[in-house]
Short mmCIF file of C-alpha atoms in Angstrom, two decimals:
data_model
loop_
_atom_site.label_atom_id
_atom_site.label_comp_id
_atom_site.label_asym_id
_atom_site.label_seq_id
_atom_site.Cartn_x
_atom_site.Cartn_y
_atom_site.Cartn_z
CA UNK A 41 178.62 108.64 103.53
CA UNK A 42 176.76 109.31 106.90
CA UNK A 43 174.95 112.16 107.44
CA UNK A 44 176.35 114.72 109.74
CA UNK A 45 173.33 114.47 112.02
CA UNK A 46 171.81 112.47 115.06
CA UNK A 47 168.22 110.18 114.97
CA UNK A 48 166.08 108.73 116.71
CA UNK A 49 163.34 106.37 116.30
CA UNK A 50 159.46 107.34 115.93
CA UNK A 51 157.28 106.26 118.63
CA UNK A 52 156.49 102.65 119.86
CA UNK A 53 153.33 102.65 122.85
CA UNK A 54 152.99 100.24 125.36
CA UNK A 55 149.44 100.05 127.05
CA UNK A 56 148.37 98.69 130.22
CA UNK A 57 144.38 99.08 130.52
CA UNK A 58 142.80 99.35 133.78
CA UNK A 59 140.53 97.33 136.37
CA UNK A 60 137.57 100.28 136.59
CA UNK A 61 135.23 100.85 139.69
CA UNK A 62 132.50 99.55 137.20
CA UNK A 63 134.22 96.03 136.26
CA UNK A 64 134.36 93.75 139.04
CA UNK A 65 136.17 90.56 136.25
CA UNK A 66 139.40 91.07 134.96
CA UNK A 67 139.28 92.38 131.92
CA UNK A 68 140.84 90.72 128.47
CA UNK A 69 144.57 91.95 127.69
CA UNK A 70 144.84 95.05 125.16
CA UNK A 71 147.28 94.70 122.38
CA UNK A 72 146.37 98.09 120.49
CA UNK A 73 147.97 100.92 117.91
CA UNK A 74 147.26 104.13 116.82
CA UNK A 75 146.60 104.18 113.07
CA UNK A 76 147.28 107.59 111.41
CA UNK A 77 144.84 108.76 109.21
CA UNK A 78 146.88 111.22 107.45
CA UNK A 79 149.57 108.50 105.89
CA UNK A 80 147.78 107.79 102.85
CA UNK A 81 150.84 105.66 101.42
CA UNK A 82 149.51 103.00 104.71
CA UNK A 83 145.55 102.06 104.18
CA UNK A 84 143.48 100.29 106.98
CA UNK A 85 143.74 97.70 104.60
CA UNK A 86 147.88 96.99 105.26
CA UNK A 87 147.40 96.85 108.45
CA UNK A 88 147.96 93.18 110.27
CA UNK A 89 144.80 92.77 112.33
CA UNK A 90 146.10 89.41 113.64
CA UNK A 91 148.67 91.27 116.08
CA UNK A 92 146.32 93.46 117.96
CA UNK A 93 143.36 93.66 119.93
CA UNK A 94 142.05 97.16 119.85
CA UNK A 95 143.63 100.03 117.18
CA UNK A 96 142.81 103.51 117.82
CA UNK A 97 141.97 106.21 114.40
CA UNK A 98 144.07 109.24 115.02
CA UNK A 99 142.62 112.03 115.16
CA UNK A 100 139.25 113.87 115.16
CA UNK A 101 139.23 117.60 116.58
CA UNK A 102 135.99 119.26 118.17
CA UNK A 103 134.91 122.48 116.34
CA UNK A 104 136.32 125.63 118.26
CA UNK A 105 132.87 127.57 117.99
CA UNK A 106 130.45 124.19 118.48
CA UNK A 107 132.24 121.89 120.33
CA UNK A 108 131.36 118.89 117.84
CA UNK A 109 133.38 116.71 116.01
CA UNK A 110 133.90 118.43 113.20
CA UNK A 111 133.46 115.51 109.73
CA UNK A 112 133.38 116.46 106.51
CA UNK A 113 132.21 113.97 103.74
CA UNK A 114 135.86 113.05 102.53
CA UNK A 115 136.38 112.03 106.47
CA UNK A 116 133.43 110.24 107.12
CA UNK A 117 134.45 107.94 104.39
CA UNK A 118 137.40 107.13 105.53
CA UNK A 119 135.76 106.74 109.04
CA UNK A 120 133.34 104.14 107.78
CA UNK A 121 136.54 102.73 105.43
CA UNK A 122 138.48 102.31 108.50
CA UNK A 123 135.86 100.40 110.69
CA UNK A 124 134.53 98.47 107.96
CA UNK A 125 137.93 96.97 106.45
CA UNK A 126 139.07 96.49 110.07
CA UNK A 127 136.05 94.91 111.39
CA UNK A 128 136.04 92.54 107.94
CA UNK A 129 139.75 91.30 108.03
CA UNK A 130 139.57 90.16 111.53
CA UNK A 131 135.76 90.51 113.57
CA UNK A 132 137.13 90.16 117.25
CA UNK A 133 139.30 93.48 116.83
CA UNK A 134 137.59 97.17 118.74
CA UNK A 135 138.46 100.10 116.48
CA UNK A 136 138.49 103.73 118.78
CA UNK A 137 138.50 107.27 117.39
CA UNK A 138 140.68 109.34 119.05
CA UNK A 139 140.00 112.95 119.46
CA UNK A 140 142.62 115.52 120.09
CA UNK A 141 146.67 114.86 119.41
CA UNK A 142 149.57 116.06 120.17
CA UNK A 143 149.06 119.24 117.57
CA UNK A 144 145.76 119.99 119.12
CA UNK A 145 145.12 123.22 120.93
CA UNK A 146 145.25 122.48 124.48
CA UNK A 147 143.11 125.51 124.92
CA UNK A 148 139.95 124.09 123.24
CA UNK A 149 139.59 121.38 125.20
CA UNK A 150 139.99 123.70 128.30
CA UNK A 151 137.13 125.85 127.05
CA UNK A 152 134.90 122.94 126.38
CA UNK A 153 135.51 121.39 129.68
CA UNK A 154 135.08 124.27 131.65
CA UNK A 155 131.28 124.36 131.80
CA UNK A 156 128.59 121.34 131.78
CA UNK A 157 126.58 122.49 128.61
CA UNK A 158 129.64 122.40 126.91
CA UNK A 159 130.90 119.00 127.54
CA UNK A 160 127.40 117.39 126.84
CA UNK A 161 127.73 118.83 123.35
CA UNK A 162 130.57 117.36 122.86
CA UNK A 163 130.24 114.12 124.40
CA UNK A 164 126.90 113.65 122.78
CA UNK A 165 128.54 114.82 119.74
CA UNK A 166 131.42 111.94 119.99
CA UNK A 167 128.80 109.01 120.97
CA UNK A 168 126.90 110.07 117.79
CA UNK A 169 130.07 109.98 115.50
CA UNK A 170 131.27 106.96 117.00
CA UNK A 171 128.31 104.91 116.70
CA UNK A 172 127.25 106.27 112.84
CA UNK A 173 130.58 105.10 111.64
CA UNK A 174 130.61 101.81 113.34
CA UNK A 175 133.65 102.49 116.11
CA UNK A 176 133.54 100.45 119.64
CA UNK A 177 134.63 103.23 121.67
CA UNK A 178 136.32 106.87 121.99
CA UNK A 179 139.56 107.78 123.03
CA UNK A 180 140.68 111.34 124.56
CA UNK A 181 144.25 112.90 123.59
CA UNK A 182 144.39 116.22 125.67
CA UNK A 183 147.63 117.46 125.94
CA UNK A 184 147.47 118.42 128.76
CA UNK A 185 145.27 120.45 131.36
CA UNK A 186 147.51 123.13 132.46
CA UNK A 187 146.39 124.03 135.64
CA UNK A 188 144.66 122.03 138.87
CA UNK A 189 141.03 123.49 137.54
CA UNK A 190 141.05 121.92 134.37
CA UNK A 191 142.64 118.73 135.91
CA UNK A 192 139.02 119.13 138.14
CA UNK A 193 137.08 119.74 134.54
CA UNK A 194 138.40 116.82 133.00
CA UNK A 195 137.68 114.32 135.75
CA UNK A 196 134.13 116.01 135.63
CA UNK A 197 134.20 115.67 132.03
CA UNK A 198 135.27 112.20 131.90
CA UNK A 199 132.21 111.09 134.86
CA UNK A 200 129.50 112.82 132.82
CA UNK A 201 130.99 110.56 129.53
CA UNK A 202 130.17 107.22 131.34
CA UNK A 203 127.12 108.51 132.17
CA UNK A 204 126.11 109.31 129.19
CA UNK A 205 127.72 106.34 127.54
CA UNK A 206 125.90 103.97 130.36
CA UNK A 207 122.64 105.21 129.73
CA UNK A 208 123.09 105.24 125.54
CA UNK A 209 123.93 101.47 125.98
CA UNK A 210 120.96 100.46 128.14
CA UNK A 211 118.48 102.30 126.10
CA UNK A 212 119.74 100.74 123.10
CA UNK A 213 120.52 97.51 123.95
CA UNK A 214 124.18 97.75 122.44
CA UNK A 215 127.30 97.19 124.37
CA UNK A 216 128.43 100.01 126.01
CA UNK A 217 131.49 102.11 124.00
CA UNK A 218 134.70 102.04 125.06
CA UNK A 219 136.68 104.87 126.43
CA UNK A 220 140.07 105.64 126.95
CA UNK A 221 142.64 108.52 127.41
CA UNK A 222 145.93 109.44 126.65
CA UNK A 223 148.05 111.11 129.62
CA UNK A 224 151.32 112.36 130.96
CA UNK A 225 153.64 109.57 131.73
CA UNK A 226 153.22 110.85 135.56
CA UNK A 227 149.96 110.86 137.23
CA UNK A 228 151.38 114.48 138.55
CA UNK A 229 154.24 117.02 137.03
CA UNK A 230 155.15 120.30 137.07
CA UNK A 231 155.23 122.73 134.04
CA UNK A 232 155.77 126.60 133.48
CA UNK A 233 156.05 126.50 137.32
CA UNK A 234 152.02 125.08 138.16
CA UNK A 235 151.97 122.01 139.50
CA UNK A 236 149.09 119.57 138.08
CA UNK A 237 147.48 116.32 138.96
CA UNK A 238 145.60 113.89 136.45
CA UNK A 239 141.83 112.53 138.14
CA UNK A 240 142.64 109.98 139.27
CA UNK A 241 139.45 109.36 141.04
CA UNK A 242 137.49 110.13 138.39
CA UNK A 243 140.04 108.23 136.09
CA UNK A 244 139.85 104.86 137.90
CA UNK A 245 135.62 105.11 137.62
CA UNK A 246 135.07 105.72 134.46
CA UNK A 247 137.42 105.34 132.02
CA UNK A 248 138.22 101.43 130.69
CA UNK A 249 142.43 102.35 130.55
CA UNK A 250 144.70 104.98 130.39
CA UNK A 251 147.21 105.55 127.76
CA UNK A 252 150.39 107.33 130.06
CA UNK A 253 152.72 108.45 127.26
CA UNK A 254 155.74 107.43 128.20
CA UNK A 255 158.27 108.96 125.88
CA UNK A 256 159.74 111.85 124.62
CA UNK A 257 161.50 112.69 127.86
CA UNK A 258 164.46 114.00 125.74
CA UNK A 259 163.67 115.55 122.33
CA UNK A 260 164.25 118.07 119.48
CA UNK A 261 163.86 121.17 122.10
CA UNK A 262 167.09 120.04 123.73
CA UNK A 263 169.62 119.59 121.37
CA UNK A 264 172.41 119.95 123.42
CA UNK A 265 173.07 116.06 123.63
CA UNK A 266 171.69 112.85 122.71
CA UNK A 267 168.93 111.31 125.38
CA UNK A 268 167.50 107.94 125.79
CA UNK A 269 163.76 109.37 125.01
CA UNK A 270 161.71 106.74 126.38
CA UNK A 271 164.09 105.50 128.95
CA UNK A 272 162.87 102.18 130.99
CA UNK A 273 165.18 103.43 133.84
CA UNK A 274 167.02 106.49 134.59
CA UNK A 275 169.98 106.52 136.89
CA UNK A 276 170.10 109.91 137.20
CA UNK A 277 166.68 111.65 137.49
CA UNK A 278 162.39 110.56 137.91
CA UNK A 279 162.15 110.81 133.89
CA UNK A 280 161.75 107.34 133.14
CA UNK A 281 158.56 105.08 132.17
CA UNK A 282 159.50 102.91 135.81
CA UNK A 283 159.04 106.33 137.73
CA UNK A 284 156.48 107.35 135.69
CA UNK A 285 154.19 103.93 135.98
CA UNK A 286 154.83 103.73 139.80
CA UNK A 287 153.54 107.56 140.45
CA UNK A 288 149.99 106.11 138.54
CA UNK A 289 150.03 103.19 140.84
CA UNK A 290 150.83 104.83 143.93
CA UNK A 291 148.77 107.09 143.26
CA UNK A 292 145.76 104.76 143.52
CA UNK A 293 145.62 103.29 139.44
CA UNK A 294 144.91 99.63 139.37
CA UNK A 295 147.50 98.25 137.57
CA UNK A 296 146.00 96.57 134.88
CA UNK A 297 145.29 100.09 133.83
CA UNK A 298 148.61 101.58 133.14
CA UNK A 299 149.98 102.33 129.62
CA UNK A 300 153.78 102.46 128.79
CA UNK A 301 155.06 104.15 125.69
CA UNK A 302 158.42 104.45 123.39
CA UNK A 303 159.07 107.35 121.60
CA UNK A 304 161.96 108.80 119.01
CA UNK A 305 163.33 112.37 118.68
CA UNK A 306 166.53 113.63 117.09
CA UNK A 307 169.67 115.43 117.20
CA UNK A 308 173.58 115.88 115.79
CA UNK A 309 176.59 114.91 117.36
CA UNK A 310 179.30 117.45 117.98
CA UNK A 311 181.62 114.48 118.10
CA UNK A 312 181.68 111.74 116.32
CA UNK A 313 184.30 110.44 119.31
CA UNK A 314 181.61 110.87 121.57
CA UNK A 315 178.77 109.01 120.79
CA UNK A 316 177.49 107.40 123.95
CA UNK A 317 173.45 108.42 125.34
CA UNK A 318 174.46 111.96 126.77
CA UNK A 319 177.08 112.68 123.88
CA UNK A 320 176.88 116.49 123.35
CA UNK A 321 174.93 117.29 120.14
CA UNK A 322 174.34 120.55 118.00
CA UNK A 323 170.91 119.96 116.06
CA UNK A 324 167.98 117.89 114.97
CA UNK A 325 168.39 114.97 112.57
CA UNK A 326 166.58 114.08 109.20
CA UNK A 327 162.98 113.28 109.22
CA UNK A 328 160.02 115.10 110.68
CA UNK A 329 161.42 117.10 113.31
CA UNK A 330 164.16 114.75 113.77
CA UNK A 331 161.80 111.56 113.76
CA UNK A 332 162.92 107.94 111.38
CA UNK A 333 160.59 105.19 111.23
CA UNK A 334 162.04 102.28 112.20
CA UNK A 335 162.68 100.70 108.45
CA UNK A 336 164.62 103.80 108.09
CA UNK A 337 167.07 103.31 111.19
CA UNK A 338 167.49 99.56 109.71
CA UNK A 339 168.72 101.34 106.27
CA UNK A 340 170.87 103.81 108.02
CA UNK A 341 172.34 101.25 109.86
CA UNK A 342 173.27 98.95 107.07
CA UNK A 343 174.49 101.10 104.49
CA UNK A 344 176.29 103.50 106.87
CA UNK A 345 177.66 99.93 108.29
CA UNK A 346 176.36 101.77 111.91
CA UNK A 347 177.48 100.81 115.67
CA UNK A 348 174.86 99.15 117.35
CA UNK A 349 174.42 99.34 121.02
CA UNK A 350 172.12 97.78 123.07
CA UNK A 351 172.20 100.05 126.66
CA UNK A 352 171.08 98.24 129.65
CA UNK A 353 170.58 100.78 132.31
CA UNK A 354 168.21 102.72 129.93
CA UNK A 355 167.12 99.92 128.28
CA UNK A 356 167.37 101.52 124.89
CA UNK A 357 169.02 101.10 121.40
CA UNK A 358 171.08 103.67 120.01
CA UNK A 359 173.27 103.67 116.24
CA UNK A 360 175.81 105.89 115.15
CA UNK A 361 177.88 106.47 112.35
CA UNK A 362 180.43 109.55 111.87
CA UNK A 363 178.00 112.53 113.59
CA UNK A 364 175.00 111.06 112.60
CA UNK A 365 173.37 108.91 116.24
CA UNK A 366 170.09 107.56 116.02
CA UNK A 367 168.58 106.14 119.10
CA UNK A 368 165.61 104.13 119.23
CA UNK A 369 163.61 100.82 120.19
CA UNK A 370 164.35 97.61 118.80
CA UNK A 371 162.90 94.29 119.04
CA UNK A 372 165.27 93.50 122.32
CA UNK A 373 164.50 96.77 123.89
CA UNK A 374 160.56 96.39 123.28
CA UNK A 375 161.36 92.72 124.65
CA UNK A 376 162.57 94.04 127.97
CA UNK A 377 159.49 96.96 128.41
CA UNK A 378 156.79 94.55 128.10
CA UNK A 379 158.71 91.70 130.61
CA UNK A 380 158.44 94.85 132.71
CA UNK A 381 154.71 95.40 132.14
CA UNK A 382 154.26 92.02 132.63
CA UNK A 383 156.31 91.72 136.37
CA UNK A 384 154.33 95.07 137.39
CA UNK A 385 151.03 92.81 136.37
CA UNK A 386 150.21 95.26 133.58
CA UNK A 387 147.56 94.99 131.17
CA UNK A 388 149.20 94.86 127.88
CA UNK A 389 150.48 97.30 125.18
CA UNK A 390 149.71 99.53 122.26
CA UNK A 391 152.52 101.11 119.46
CA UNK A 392 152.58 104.24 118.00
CA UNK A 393 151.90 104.08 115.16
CA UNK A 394 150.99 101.16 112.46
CA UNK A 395 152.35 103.62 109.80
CA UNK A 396 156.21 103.18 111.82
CA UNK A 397 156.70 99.37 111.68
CA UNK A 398 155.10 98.69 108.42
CA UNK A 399 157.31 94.94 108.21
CA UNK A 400 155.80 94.53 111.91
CA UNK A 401 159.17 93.78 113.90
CA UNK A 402 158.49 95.44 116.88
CA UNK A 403 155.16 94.50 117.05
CA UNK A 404 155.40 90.77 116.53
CA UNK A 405 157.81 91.24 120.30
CA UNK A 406 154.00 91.31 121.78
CA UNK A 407 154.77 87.96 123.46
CA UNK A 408 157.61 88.73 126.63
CA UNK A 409 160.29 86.10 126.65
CA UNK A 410 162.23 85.12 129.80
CA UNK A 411 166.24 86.10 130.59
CA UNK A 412 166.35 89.64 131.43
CA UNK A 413 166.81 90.91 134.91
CA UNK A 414 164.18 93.52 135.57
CA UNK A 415 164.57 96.58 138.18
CA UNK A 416 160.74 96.95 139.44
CA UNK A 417 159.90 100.61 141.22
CA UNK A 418 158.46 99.08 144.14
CA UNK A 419 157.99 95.11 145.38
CA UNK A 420 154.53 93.17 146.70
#
């Protein structure tokens, strides 16, 4: 019998890395995921090295009082575990920490930022960690700077990192680390009524890509009705990855340093009669705050015997079954995204996270196939 609730699937990133100031060749195409550390039922030795190019470790936080990465012994091993096992199963692949995540307090970042001696700590702090445990680069998860000054203090913050990541390079004759950043899905937004801008100066310089998180656009906070979440398009508003990518280039972003992302949240239907994206709903769905991993949408859909429908102008996936609606990304919707990335000349992907398509369906879709007609923000 179906649940009387409402799903949808867990998130699925799509990365487009960037052309820097610094780079004057194209650089290779990215096919990356996040790996999270906490799943210990999913080892960095499950993980299918042969599909990617780069995979991020999430997450590291910076002490509150010191600024440094904070690593106890049990981490550390499972740093150098991580790197190690990655680096064995398949040499070419770059392995990132990531610092920060979505349950990270905003506000230490923000203090660290605001002041230079500050942000040296912690950069030098992040080098050090990086290199002892044998990563090729460090990725930034701030979510977000809430006001224009810290926008200001994180562009500062991210110039002093190359900097300091140039000069470590050239005085020890290693290649440089990488360094990357998640960000809003729009290169400017408005929240709690201050409107914000991402670096993009400062952005384009000296960072390698940019992760723009592309998803979540409808959620668990809402759960009035059902919402495509990481809606391609969006008839009826800006909130949509196609918006979202065009503000970054617009706004001055190479392309080839643009990032895409898919994203699940979920909710229950008031009606089962009324089940289309938009349906009214009443509350969250099973899972983490209403979030299924996408073997679990495939088992709701088969022994629930589920609707399946593919939606075009979104392009999204959604399932339903009595009250319970789950929408998410499947291998056709994935299919479409990265033909998108692909027309915008895009740099390539990344998922989140490894842990959320353990049989690798949606990740094999890494290679765009012809036969879908694409609706691109702007034209050459």
């Amino acid at each position: 019998m179906a649940s009387h609730r409402l799903v949808l699937l867990l998130p699925v990133l799509v990365l487009f890395t960037i052309t820097t100031g610094y780079v004057m060749a194209s650089p290779p195409a990215v096919k990356a995921a996040y790996w999270p550390s906490w799943i210990q039922t999913f080892p960095p030795s499950a993980i299918d090295t042969t599909l990617f190019t780069h995979i991020f470790y999430a997450f590291l936080l910076p002490s509150n009082v010191t600024f440094k990465l904070e690593v106890s012994e049990s981490t550390a091993s499972l740093l150098k575990n991580f790197t190690s096992t990655l680096h064995q199963k398949n040499p070419p692949v770059k392995t990132l920490v990531s610092i920060g995540g979505g349950s990270s307090d905003p506000k230490l970042f923000a203090r660290m930022a605001s002041n230079e001696g500050s942000r040296s700590i912690f950069i030098d702090s992040a080098m050090e960690v990086a290199r002892t445990h044998g990563f090729d680069g460090l990725d930034l998860d701030w979510e977000f700077p809430k006001n224009p000054k810290e926008m200001v203090d994180l562009g500062q913050l991210f110039e002093e990192w190359r900097v300091a990541i140039r000069k470590e390079a050239k005085s020890t004759h290693r290649s440089p680390l990488l360094l990357t950043a998640a960000v809003y899905f729009s290169v400017d937004f408005q929240w709690d009524e201050t409107y914000r801008k991402f670096p993009v100066a400062s952005i384009a310089e000296s960072l390698d890509w940019v992760n723009a998180m592309c998803y979540e656009y409808r959620g668990s906070w809402d759960t009035s009705a059902t919402g495509a979440h990481a809606a391609l398009y969006d008839p009826n508003s800006n909130i949509s990855t196609s918006y979202g990518l065009a503000s970054w280039v617009r706004a001055g972003v190479p392309r080839n340093m643009v990032v895409m992302g898919l994203y699940g949240k979920t909710w229950q239907l008031k009606d089962p009669k009324v089940n289309g994206i938009g349906a009214p709903a009443t509350a969250v769905g099973p899972g983490d705050d209403g979030v299924l991993i996408f073997s679990q949408v495939e088992k709701f859909n088969k022994e629930n015997s589920a609707t399946v429908v593919y939606d075009a102008k979104t392009v999204s996936t959604y399932s339903y079954a009595g009250t319970s609606w789950i929408g998410y990304d499947d291998s056709r919707s994935t299919t479409v995204k990265l033909e998108f990335a692909q027309a915008l000349g895009l740099r390539g992907y990344f998922f989140w996270a490894l842990s959320y398509d353990s049989e690798w369906e949606i990740s094999k879709q890494g290679k765009p196939v012809s036969g879908h007609e694409l609706q691109l923000p702007f034209r050459e």
